[in-house]
Structure formats: structure tokens, C-alpha cells
Coordinates of C-alpha atoms and ligand atoms in Angstrom, one line a residue:
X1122 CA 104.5 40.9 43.4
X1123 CA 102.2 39.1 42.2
X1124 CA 102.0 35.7 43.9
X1125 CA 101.3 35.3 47.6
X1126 CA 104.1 34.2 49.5
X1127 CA 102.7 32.1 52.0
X1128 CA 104.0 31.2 55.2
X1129 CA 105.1 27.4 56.0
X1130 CA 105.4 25.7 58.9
X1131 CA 103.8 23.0 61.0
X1132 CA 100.3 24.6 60.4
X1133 CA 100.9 24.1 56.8
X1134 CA 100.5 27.1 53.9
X1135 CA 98.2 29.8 55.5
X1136 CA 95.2 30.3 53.2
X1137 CA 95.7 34.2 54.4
X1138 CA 95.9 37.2 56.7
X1139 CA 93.1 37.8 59.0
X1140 CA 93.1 41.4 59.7
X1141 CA 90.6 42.2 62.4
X1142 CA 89.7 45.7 63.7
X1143 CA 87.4 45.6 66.7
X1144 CA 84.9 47.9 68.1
X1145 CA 82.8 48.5 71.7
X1146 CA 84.9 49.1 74.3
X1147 CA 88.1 47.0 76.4
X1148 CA 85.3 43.8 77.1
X1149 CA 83.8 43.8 73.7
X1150 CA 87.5 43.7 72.3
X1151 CA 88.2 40.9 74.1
X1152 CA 85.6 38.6 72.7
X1153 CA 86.5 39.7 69.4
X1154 CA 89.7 39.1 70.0
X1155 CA 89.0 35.1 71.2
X1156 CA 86.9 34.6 68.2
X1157 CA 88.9 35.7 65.9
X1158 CA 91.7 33.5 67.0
X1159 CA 89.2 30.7 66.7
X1160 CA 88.5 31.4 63.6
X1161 CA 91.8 32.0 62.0
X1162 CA 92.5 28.5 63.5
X1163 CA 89.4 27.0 61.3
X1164 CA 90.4 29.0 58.3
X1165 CA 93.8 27.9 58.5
X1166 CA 94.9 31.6 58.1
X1167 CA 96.9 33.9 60.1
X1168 CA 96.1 36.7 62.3
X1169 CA 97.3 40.1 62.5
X1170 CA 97.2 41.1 65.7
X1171 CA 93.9 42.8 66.1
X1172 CA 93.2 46.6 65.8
X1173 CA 90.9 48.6 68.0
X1174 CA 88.7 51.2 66.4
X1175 CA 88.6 54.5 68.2
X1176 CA 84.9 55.5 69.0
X1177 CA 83.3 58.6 69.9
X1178 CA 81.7 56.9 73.0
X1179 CA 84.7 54.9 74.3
X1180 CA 87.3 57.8 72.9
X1181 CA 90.6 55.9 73.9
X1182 CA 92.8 55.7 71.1
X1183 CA 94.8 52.5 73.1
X1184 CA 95.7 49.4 70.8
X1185 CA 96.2 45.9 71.2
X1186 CA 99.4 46.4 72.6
X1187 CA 98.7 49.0 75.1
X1188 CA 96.4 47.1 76.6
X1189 CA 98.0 43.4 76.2
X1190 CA 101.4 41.8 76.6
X1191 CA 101.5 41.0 71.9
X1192 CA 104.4 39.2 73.1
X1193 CA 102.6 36.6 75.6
X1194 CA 99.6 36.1 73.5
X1195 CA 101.4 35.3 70.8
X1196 CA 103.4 32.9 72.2
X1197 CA 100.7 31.4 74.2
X1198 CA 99.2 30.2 70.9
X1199 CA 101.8 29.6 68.6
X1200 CA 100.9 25.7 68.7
X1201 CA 97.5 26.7 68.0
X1202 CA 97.7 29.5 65.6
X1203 CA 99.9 31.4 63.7
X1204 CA 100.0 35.4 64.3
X1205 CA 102.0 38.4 63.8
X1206 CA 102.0 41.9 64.6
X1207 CA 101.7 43.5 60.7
X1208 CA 100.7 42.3 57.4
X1209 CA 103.4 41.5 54.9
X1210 CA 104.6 44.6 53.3
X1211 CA 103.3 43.3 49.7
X1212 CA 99.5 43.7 51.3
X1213 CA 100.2 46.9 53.5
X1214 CA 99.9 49.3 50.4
X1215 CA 96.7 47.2 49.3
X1216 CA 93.2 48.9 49.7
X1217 CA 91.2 46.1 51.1
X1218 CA 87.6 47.5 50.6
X1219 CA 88.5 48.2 47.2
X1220 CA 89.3 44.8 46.6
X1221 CA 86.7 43.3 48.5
X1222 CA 88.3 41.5 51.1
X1223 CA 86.9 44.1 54.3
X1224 CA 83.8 42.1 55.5
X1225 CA 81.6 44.7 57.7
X1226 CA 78.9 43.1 60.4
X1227 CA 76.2 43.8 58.0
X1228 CA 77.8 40.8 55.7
X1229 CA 77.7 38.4 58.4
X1230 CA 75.2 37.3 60.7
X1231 CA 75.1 37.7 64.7
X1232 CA 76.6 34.6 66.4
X1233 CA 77.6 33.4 62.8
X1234 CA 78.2 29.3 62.5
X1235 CA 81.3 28.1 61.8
X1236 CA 80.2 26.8 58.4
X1237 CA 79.0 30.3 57.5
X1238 CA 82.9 31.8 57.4
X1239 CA 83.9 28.8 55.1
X1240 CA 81.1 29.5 52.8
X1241 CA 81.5 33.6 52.8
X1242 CA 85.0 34.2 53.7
X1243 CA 87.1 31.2 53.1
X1244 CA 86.3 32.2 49.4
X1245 CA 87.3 35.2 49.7
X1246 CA 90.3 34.7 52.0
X1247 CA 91.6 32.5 49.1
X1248 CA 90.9 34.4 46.6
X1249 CA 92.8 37.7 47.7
X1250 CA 95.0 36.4 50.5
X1251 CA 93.4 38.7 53.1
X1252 CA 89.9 39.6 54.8
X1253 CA 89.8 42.7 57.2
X1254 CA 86.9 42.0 60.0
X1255 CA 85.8 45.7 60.4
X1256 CA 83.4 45.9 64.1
X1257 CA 83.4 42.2 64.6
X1258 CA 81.1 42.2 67.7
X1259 CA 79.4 38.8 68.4
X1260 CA 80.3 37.5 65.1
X1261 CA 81.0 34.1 66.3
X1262 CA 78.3 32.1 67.8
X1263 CA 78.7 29.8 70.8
X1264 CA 77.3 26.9 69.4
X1265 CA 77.4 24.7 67.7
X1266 CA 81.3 24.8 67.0
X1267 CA 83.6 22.0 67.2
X1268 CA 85.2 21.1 70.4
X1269 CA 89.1 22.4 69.4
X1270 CA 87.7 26.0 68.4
X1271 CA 85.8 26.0 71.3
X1272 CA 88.9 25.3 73.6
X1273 CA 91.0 27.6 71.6
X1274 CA 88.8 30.7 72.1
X1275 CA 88.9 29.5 75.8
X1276 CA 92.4 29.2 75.8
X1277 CA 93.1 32.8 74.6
X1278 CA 90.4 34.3 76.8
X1279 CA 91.8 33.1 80.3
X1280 CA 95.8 32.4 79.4
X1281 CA 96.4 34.4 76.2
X1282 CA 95.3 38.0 77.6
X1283 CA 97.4 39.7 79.9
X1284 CA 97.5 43.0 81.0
X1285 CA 101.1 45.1 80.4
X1286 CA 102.6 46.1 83.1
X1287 CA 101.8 49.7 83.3
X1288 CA 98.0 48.2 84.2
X1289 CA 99.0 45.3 86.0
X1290 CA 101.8 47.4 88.5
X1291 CA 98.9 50.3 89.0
X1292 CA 96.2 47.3 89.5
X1293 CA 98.4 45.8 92.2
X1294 CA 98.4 49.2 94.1
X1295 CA 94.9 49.3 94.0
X1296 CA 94.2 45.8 95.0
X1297 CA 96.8 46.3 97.8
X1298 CA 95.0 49.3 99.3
X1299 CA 92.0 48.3 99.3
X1300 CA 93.3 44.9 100.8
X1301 CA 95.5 46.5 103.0
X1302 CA 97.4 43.9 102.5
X1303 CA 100.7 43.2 100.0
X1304 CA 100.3 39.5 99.6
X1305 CA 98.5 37.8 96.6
X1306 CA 95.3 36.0 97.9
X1307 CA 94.9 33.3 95.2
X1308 CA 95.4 32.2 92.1
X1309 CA 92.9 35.2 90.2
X1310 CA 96.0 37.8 91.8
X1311 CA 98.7 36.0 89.8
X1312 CA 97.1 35.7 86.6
X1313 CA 95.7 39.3 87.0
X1314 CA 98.8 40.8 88.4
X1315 CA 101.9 38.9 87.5
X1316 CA 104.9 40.2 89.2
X1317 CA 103.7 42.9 90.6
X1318 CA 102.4 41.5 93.8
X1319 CA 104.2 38.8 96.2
X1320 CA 103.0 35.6 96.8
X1321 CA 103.8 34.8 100.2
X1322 CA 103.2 37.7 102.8
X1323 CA 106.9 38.7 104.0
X1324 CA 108.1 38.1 107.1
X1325 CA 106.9 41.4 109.5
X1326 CA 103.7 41.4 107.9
X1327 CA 101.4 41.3 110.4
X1328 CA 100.4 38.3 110.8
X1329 CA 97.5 39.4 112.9
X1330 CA 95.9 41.2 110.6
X1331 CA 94.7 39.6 107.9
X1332 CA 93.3 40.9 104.9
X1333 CA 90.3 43.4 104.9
X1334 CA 87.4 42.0 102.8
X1335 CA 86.2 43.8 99.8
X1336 CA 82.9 43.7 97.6
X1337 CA 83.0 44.8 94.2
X1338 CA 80.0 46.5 92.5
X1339 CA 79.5 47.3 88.8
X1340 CA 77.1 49.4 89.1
X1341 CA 75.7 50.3 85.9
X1342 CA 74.0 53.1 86.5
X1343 CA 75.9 55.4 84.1
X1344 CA 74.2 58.0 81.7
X1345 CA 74.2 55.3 78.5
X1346 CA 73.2 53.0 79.9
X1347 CA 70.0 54.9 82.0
X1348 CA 69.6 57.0 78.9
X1349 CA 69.3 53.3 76.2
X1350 CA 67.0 51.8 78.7
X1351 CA 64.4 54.0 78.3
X1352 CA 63.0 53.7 81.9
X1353 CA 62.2 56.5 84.4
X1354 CA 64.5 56.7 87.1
X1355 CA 62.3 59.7 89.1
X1356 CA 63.7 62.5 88.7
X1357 CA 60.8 64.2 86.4
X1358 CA 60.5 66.2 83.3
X1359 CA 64.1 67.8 83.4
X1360 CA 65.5 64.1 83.7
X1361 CA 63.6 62.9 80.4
X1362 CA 64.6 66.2 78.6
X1363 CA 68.0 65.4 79.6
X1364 CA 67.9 61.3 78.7
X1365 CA 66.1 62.0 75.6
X1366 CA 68.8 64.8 74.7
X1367 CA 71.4 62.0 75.1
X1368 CA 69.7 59.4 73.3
X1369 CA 69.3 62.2 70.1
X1370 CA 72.6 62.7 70.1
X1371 CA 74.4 59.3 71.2
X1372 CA 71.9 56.7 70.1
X1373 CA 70.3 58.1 66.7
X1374 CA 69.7 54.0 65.7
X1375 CA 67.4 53.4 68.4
X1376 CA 65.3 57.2 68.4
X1377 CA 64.7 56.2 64.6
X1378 CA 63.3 52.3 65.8
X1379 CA 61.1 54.2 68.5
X1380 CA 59.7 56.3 66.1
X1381 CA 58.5 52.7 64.1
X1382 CA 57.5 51.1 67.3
X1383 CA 54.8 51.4 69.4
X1384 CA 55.9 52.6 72.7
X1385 CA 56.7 50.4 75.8
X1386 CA 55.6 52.2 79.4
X1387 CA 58.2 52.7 81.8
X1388 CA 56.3 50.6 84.0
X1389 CA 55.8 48.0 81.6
X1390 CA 59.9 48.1 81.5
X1391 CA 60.5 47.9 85.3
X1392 CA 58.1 45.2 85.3
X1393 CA 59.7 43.3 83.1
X1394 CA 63.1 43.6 84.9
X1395 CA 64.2 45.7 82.1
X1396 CA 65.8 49.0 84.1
X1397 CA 69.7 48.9 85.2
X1398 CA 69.6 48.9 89.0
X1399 CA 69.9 52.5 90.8
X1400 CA 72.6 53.1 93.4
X1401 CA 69.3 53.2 95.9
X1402 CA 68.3 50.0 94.7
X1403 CA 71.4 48.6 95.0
X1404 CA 72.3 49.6 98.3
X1405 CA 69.0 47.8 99.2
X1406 CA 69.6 44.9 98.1
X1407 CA 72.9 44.0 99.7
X1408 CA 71.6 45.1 102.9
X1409 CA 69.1 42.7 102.2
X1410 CA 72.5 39.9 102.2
X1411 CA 72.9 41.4 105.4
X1412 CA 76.0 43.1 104.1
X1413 CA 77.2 45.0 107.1
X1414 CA 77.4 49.0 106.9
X1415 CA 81.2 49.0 107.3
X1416 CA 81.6 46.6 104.5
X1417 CA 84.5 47.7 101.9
X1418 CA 82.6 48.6 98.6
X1419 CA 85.0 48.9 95.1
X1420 CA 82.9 50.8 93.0
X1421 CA 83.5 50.1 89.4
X1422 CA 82.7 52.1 86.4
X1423 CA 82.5 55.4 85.4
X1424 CA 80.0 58.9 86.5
X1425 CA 77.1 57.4 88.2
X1426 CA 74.3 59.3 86.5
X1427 CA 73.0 61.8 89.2
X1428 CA 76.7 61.8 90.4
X1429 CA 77.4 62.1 94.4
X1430 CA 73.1 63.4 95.3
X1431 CA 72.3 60.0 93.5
X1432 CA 74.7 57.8 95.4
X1433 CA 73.5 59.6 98.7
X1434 CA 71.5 56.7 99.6
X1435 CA 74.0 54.5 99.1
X1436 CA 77.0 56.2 100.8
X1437 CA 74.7 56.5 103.5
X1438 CA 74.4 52.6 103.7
X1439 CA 78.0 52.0 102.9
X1440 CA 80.1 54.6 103.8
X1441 CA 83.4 52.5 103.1
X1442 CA 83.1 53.4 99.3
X1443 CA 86.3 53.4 97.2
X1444 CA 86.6 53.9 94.0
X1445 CA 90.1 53.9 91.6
X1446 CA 89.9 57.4 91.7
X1447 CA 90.1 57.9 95.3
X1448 CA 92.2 54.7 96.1
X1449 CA 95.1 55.9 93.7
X1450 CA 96.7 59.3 93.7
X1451 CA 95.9 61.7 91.1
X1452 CA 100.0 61.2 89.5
X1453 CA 99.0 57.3 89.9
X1454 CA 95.8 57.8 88.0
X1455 CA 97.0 60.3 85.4
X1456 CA 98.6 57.8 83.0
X1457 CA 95.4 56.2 82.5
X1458 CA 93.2 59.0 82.5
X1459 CA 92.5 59.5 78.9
X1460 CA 92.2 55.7 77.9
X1461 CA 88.3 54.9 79.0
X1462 CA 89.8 50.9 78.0
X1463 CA 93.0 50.9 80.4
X1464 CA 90.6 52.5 82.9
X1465 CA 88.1 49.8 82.3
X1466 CA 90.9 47.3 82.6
X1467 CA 92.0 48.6 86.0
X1468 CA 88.7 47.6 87.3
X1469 CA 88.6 44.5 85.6
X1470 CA 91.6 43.4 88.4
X1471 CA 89.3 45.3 90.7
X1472 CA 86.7 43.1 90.5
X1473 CA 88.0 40.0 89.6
X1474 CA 89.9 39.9 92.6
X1475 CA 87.6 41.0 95.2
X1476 CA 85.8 38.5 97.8
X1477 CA 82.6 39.0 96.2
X1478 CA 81.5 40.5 93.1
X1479 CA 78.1 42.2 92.4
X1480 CA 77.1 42.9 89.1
X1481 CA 73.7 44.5 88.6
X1482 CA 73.5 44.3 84.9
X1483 CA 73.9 40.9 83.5
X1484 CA 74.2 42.1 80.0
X1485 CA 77.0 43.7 80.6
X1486 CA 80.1 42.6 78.8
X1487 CA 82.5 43.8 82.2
X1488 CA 80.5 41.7 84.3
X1489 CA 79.9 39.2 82.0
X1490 CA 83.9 38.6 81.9
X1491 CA 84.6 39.0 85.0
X1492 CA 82.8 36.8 86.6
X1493 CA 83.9 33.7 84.0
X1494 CA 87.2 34.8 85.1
X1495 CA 86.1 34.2 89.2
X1496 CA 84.5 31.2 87.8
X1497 CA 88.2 30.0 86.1
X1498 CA 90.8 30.8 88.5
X1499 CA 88.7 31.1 91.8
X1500 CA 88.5 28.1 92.8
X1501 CA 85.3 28.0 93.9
X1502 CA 85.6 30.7 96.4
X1503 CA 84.8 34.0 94.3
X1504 CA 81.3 34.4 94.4
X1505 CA 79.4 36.5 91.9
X1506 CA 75.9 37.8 92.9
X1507 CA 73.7 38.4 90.4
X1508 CA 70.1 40.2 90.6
X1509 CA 67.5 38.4 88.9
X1510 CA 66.3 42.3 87.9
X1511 CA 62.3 41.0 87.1
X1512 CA 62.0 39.2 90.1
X1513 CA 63.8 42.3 92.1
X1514 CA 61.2 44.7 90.4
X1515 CA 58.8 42.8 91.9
X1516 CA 60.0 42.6 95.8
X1517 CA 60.7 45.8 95.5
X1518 CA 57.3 46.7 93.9
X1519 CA 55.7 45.3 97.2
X1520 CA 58.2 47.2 99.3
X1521 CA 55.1 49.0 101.0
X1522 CA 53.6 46.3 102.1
X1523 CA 56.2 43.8 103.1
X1524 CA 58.5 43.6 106.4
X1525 CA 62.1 44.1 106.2
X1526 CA 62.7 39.6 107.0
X1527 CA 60.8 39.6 104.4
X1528 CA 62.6 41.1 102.1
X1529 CA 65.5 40.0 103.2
X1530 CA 64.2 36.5 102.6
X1531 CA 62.9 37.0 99.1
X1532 CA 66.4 38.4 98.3
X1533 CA 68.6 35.9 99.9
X1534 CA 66.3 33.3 97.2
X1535 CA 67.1 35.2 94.7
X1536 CA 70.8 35.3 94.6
X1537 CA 70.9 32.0 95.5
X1538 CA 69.6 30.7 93.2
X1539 CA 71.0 32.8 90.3
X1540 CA 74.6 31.5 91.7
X1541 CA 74.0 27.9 92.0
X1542 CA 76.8 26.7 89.8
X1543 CA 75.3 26.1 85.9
X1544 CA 76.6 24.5 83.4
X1545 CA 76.6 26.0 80.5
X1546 CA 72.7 26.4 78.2
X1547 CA 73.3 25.7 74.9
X1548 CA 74.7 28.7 73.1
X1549 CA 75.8 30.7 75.9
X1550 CA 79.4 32.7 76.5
X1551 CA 82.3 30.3 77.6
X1552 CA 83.9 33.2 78.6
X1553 CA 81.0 33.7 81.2
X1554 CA 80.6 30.5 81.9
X1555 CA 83.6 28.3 81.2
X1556 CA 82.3 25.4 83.5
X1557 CA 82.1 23.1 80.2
X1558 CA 84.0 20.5 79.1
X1559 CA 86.3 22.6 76.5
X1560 CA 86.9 25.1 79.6
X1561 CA 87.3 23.9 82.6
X1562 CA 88.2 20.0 81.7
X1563 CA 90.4 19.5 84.6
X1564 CA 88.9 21.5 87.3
X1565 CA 85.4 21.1 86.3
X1566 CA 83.5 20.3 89.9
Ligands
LIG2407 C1 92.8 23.3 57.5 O1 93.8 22.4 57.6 C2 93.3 21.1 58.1 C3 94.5 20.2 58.3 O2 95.5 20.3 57.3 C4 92.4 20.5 57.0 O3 91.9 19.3 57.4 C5 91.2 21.5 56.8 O4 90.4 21.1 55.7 C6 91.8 22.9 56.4 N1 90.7 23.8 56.4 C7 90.6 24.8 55.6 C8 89.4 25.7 55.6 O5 91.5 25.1 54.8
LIG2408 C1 93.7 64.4 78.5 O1 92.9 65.0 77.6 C2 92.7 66.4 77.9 C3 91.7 67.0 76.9 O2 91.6 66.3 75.7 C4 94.0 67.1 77.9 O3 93.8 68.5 78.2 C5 94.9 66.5 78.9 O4 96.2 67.0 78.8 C6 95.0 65.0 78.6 N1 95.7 64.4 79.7 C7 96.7 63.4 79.6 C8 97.3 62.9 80.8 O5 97.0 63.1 78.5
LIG2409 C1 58.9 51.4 97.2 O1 58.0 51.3 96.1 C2 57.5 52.5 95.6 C3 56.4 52.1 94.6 O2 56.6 50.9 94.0 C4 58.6 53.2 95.0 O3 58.2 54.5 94.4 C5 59.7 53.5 96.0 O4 60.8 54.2 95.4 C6 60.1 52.2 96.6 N1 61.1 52.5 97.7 C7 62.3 51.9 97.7 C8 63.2 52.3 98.8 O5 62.7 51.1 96.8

């Protein structure tokens, strides 16, 4: 043993393995995923294809390559960087924590510079021919980072990661249904859905008929996320026992920081545009886009918090609500139905391919990515709405008191203006907002 043998070839001698394993759930993977190709491409190393940790919250045991094609993004980047699918065997057997080589989140930084990995882990990466990234969220800042890096992470978010077919063939069906309609639409239902979905309508399809329209909501209005926001959502003294019974259990971090703190009013939150959108709220606010009440509504996500009484309003407003679970049969669905990720990746295709998207949480990695991805391959005919939530507490705050044109008005502004096309801020995701220069070079408009 002994000496490394390390691998040759046009990248030169590696300086080491890269052993990543990710946590969060399918979305957060995938940005740990895209910076660790970037950085095993300014480390000069190699990467192993990533691991996904299993967590309580997420509980799907899926790995890389039940999720991804290991095949594809491998060779999508093998001029960029070297990766393979297992360590040598002379550092399988080899306890990395023990031999300090697994780097945690706590020994580096939030949106980390580049010149931070050469000073903390090059070192180390030399030294002992491997480092094992354990969590890995947001460890890679946005800027500044040279322009290659930049490209590459780019590069392996919107052409290295595909779905396998087992997602891509059941997100086909669903795309299809709710379509009604076999044919791919554009150039988002290829890269999504490969070859499981035609790209010129066959010959007795109805010509007449075209496809129906769909809107896509993320509405995150699931118990987490209600429960971690710390707002009141109306429904009285049994709703905060029940929210503060989840937080005690699921987020003990952030009961311990409230203790510390002094407390923020629920009012003070919604103010401040702080509180994910309710289904209500929602529903109001396409209506407000004049959103017709026979519109087609993909709703994405898990158990809206309240379940079917909370969407009442909603389904009222927009009867023509489908979800994966009632647009796919329950053999169809059963596959998927202990993986939260492959789940979450069936209504990634969901929404990226839908006519419109509305997200209502713009921290949100799902709609975060997702709209990048309408941004990429949509040629500028995939619009993403997006709430400004402070300036929607306040039309809604004057509900009372102003007429329904008015409202309408105030929320038309809104949206407009949160989708006039931005380039990207300084420090912001590329994979939200590829319009840059590393992205989008040739299609930038
Ligand atoms: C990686 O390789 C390039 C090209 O050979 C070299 O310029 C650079 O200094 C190397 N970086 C590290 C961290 O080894
Ligand atoms: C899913 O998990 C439940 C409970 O853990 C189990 O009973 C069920 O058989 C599983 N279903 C599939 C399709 O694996
Ligand atoms: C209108 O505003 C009041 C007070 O701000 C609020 O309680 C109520 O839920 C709002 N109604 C709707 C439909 O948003």
C-alpha cells in the first residue's frame, strides 16, 4: 500500500478523491452535487460520485444513481472532470474521520470562496489523498469564482443531471395527462423526458385539439414549512399546540435560538412578507391574474397542512386540481411511493414543463431550480410568477377596504415586475438564474 496510485490522464495526476455525501432533500442534492463538480475541477482531484445521506425528515434511502443516469453525467464531464462511481479499493477500508480527511459544514463556511478550499482542503486533500464532504449544503459561494468553475457547475446543473428512466417514463405519463396530449411541446420536454415522449405529434392526433394549458403551483404550505415560519395561520390555540409540538420534535435548533431571542409577533412576520402563502391566499392571487376558474392547476408538493378543509377555498376557485397522486394510478405511483426524492423529482418535470409556473416561496430550493431550468431551455416562453410575499401582505392587509380592480391591479404590478427578465445580482444562484454570461452565452437575450 503505501503510496497513492494516482490516476493519469489529460487532467494530469489527481491530487485526490473527493468523496461527497450530501444532505436536504432531491433539490439541495443537486446543488451539492454542481459544486462539488466545480470544485473537484479547481482542486484538480477526482470525484466519487456523490452519496446521499438518508434523513429523518426526507426518509428516502434513493442514491445518486436512483435518481440520475451515473452513466450520462459522467460522461457529460469527462472533458471537464474526472469521476468514478467508488473509491479505489486501497481507500475503501480507510476510516476517513479518523484520519482527518471528513470535513463537516461546521469546518467550512456558508458560500465558501474558492480560495478558502485551497487553503483548508487542498492541504488536506494532498496530504491523505482523500476528503469526504459530509452535508455539503451551500458550501460553495456564487461569487466571486472564476469564469470556468462557474460554467462547469452550470454545465452539470442543466446537461449533466438526468432523470433515469423509471422517473422520466412515469413523468411522461403525467405530463401527457395532464396535457392530454402525447407530443413534446418544447425543448424543456426533451431534456426532462428523453425518450419517453415523441417529438412530433403522430399522424391521427387530433390536430384540432391542441394541447390543454396547465399552471403549476408549489404550494408550500406543508406542515414544515408552516410549523419553521413561526406565523399564525388562524386556526387558534389547537393549531399552535400542534406547530409548536412539531417544531419540539423536528426543529430542536431553532426552539433552542427562540428561547435566546426575543420574540418576533406573528404580525410583525406577515408584515414583513415572512409567512409561506396559504392555499386561500394563493387561490387569491391568481384570480387576481385573471386566471380563469377552469384553469388546469398541477399541484406540487406534499400534504397541504390543514389537508382537503384547507384547500376548500381553493378547490372552490379552481376546481381543475390535479395532483401526481390523482393523475397517476395507484400501481403507477407505487414505485415511487416511499422515495420523498423520486417523488420530488416527478414534480420537478411537473413543473418545469407546465405553461406557467407559480411558486409561492422563493426560498425554496424546488422552485428555485425549477424555474432556472424554464429560464434555460424555455426559450423565453415559460413564465414563472413569483409573489413578492411583503408587498402581497400588504394588498392583502387592505383587502377590506379596497375593490376587487384594485386588487387585481396591485397584483398584476407585482408579478410583473418580479418577472422582468434580471440578470443575475452579484452572488446569486446560477442555477436560478443562469441568464449570465457563464450560463446562457449563446442564448442570452
Ligand atoms: C491544477 O492544474 C492546473 C493545470 O495543470 C494548475 O495550473 C493548477 O495550479 C492546479 N491546481 C491545483 C490546486 O493543483
Ligand atoms: C412503504 O413503506 C411502508 C411502511 O414503511 C411499507 O409498509 C410499504 O410496504 C412500503 N411500500 C413500498 C412500495 O415499498
Ligand atoms: C382580509 O384581511 C383580514 C385582516 O387583514 C384577514 O383576516 C382576512 O383573512 C383577509 N381575507 C382574505 C380573503 O384574505
Amino acid at each position: 500500500m503505501g503510496t497513492l496510485c494516482r490516476w493519469k490522464g489529460k487532467f494530469g495526476k489527481t491530487n485526490g478523491y473527493i468523496v461527497v455525501s450530501a444532505n436536504g432533500g432531491l433539490n439541495q442534492q443537486r446543488v451539492a452535487i454542481c459544486n462539488a463538480v466545480a470544485l473537484t475541477s479547481l482542486l484538480n482531484a477526482t470525484l466519487v460520485i456523490p452519496r446521499f445521506l438518508y434523513s429523518n425528515v426526507w426518509k428516502d434511502p434513493s442514491q445518486f444513481g436512483d435518481i440520475y443516469q451515473e452513466d450520462y453525467f459522467i460522461n457529460t464531464l469527462k472533458d471537464d472532470v474526472h469521476i468514478v462511481k467508488e473509491l479505489p479499493s486501497y481507500l475503501k477500508s480507510v476510516d476517513l474521520e479518523e484520519i482527518g480527511s471528513q470535513i463537516t459544514d461546521e469546518d467550512i463556511a456558508k458560500e465558501a470562496k474558492p480560495t478558502d478550499y485551497i487553503s483548508t482542503v487542498l492541504p488536506l486533500l494532498l496530504q491523505n489523498g482523500v476528503v469526504h464532504f459530509l452535508g455539503f449544503g451551500n458550501r460553495l459561494g456564487f461569487d466571486p469564482i472564476p469564469f470556468n468553475l462557474q460554467k462547469l457547475r452550470c454545465k452539470c446543473n442543466f446537461h449533466a443531471l438526468k432523470f433515469v428512466h423509471k422517473i422520466q417514463q412515469v413523468g411522461s405519463l403525467l405530463v401527457k395527462r395532464v396535457r392530454k396530449y402525447d407530443a413534446a411541446k418544447s425543448m424543456l420536454d426533451k431534456q426532462l423526458l428523453g425518450n419517453f415522449i415523441d417529438y412530433a405529434p403522430s399522424k391521427e392526433d387530433k390536430v384540432f385539439v391542441g394541447p390543454t394549458k396547465y399552471l403549476a403551483l408549489h404550494l408550500r404550505f406543508e406542515v414544515d414549512m408552516v410549523a419553521y415560519s413561526l406565523c399564525d395561520f388562524g386556526g387558534g390555540e389547537d393549531e399552535k399546540k400542534e406547530l409548536q409540538a412539531y417544531r419540539e420534535v423536528h426543529f430542536p435548533l431553532l426552539i433552542e435560538r427562540l428561547k435566546k431571542s426575543k420574540a418576533i409577533s406573528s404580525t410583525e412576520l406577515r408584515i414583513s412578507g415572512r409567512c409561506p402563502l396559504t392555499p386561500e391566499e394563493a387561490g387569491l392571487v391568481l384570480a387576481g391574474l385573471g386566471f380563469k376558474h377552469r384553469t388546469y392547476i398541477y399541484l406540487a408538493g406534499s400534504q397541504i397542512y390543514g389537508g382537503n378543509s384547507r384547500m376548500r377555498t381553493f378547490t372552490d376557485l379552481y376546481p381543475n386540481l390535479v395532483t401526481k397522486e390523482t393523475l397517476l394510478t395507484p400501481s403507477e405511483l407505487e414505485p415511487f411511493q416511499n422515495f420523498s426524492s423520486q417523488l420530488a423529482a416527478l414534480d420537478f418535470i411537473a413543473c418545469a414543463s407546465a405553461d406557467v409556473f407559480a411558486m409561492t416561496d422563493s426560498g425554496s430550493q424546488l422552485s428555485s431550480l425549477v424555474s432556472g431550468f424554464r429560464t434555460y431551455y424555455g426559450g423565453g416562453n415559460a413564465p414563472t410568477l413569483r409573489p413578492n410575499k411583503k408587498r402581497l401582505a400588504a394588498i392583502l392587509s387592505e383587502n377590506k377596504t379596497i375593490g376587487w380592480n384594485t386588487f387585481e391591479d396591485r397584483v398584476r404590478k407585482m408579478i410583473e415586475e418580479g418577472q422582468r427578465v434580471q440578470t443575475r445580482g452579484f452572488g446569486r444562484s446560477i442555477y436560478r438564474q443562469p441568464r449570465c454570461p457563464e450560463c446562457m452565452c449563446k442564448r442570452s437575450q
